[in-house]
CSV table of C-alpha atoms in Angstrom, one decimal:
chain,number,residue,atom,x,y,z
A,27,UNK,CA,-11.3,9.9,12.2
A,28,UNK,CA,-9.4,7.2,10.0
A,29,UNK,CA,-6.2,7.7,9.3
A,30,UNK,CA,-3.3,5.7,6.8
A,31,UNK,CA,-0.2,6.5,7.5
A,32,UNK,CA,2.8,4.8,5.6
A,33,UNK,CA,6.2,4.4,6.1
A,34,UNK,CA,9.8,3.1,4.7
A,35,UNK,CA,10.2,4.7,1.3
A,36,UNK,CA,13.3,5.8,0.5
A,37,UNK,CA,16.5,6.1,-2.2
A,38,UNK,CA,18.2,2.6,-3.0
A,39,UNK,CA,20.2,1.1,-5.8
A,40,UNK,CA,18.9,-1.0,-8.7
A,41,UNK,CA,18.8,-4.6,-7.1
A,42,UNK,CA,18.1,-3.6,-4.1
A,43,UNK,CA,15.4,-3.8,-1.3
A,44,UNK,CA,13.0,-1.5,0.7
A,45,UNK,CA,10.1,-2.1,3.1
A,46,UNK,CA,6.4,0.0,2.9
A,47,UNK,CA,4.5,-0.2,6.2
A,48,UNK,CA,1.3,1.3,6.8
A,49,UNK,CA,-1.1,1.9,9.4
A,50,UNK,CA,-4.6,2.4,10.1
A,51,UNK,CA,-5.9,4.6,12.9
A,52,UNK,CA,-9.1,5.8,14.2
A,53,UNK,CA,-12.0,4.0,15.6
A,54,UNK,CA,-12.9,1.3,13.2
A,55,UNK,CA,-15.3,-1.6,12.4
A,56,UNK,CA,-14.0,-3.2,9.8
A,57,UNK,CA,-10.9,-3.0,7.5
A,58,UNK,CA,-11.4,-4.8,4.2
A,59,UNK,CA,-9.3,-4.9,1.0
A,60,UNK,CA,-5.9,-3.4,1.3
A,61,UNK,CA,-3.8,-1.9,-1.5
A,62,UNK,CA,-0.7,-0.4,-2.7
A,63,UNK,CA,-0.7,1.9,-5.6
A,64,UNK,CA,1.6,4.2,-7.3
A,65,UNK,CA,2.0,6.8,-9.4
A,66,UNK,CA,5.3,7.7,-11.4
A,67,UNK,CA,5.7,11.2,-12.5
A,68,UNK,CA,3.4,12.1,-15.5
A,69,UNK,CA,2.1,8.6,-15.2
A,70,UNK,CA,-1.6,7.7,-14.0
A,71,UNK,CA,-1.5,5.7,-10.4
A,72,UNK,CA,-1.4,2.1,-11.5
A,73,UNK,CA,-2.6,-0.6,-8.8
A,74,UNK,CA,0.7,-2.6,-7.2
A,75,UNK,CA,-0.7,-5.3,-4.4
A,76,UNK,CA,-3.7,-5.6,-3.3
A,77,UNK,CA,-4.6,-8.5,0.2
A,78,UNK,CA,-8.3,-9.2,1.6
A,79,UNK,CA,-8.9,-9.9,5.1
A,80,UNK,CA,-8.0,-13.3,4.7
A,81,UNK,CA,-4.6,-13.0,2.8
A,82,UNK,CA,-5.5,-13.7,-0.7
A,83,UNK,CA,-2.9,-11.3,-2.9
A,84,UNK,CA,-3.0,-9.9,-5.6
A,85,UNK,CA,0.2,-8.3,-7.9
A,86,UNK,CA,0.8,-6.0,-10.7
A,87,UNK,CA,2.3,-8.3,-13.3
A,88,UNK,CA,5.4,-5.6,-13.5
A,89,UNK,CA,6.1,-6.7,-9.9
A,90,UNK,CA,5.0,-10.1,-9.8
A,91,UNK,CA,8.3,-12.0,-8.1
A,92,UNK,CA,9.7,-8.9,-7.0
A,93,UNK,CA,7.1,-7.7,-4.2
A,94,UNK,CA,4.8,-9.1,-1.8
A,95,UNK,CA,2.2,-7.7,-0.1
A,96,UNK,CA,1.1,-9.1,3.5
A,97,UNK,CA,-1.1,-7.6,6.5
A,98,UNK,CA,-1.6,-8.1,10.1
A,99,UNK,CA,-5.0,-7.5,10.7
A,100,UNK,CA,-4.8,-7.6,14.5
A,101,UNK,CA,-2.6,-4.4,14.5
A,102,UNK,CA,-4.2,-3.1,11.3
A,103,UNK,CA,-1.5,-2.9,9.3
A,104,UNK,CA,-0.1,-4.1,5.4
A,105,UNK,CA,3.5,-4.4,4.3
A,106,UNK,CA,4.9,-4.1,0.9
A,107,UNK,CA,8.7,-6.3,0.4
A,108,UNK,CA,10.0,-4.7,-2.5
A,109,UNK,CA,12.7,-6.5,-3.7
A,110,UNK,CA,15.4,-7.0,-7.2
A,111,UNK,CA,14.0,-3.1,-7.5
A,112,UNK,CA,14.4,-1.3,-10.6
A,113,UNK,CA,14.6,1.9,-11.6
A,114,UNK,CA,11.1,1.8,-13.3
A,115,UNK,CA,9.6,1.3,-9.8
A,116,UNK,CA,10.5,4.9,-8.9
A,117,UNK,CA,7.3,6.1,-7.8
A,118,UNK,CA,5.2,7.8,-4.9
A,119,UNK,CA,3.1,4.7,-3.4
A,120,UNK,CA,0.5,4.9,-1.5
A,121,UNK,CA,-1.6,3.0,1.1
A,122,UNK,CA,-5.1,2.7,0.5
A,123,UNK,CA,-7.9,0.5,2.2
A,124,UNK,CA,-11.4,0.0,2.0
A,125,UNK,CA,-12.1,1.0,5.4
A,126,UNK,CA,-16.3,0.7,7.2
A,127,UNK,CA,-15.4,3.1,10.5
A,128,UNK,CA,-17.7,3.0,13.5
A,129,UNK,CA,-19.4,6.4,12.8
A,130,UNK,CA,-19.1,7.2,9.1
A,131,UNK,CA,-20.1,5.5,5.7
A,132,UNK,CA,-17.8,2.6,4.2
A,133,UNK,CA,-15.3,4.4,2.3
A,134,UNK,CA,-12.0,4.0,0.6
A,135,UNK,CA,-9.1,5.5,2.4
A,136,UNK,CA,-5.2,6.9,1.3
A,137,UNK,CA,-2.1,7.7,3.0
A,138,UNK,CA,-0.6,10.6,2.3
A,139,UNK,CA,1.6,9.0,0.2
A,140,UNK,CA,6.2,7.8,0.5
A,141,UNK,CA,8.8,8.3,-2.1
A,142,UNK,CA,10.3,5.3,-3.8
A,143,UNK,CA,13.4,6.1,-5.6
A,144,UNK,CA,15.6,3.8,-7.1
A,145,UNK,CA,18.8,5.0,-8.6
A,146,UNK,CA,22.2,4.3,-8.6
């Protein structure tokens, strides 16, 4: 069964910095597209970063400077550097990857999801 599992959310000040890992489990063929998204409260989840298997990014104008997205593909994994954040980036974010497992269909997978808060 896949699995995306994220890491490093957490409270920090406007200006500040925080790290998103996450990690994909479960027997798998290929792993293409990888994404952040998020989704502020009462807001609809807007995309953040998104990296292909062979690095090309992609950013959310809003954070375009601020974050960057990378990947290790040998341990399945993609990082989002959140940097200068403000207090509009308060959001849940999510992992999500467009996942082809050994056993099941291609699909698109999510994490469960990390609180972002940025607050002074």
């Amino acid at each position: 069964q896949v699995q995306l599992v994220e890491s490093g959310g957490g409270l920090v000040q406007p200006g500040g910095s925080l790290k998103l890992s996450c990690a994909a489990s479960g027997t798998i063929l290929t792993i293409n597209d990888m994404d952040w998204y998020r989704q502020a409260p009462g807001k609809e989840r807007e995309l953040v970063a998104s990296i292909s298997t062979d690095g090309n990014t992609n950013l959310a104008d809003s954070v375009e400077g601020r974050f960057t997205i990378s990947r290790d593909n040998a341990r399945r994994t993609v990082h989002l550097q959140m940097d200068s954040l403000k207090p509009e980036d308060t959001a849940v974010y999510y992992c999500s990857a467009d996942i082809i497992p050994q056993f099941y269909r291609r699909a698109r997978y999510w994490g469960q999801g990390t609180q972002v808060t940025v607050s002074s």
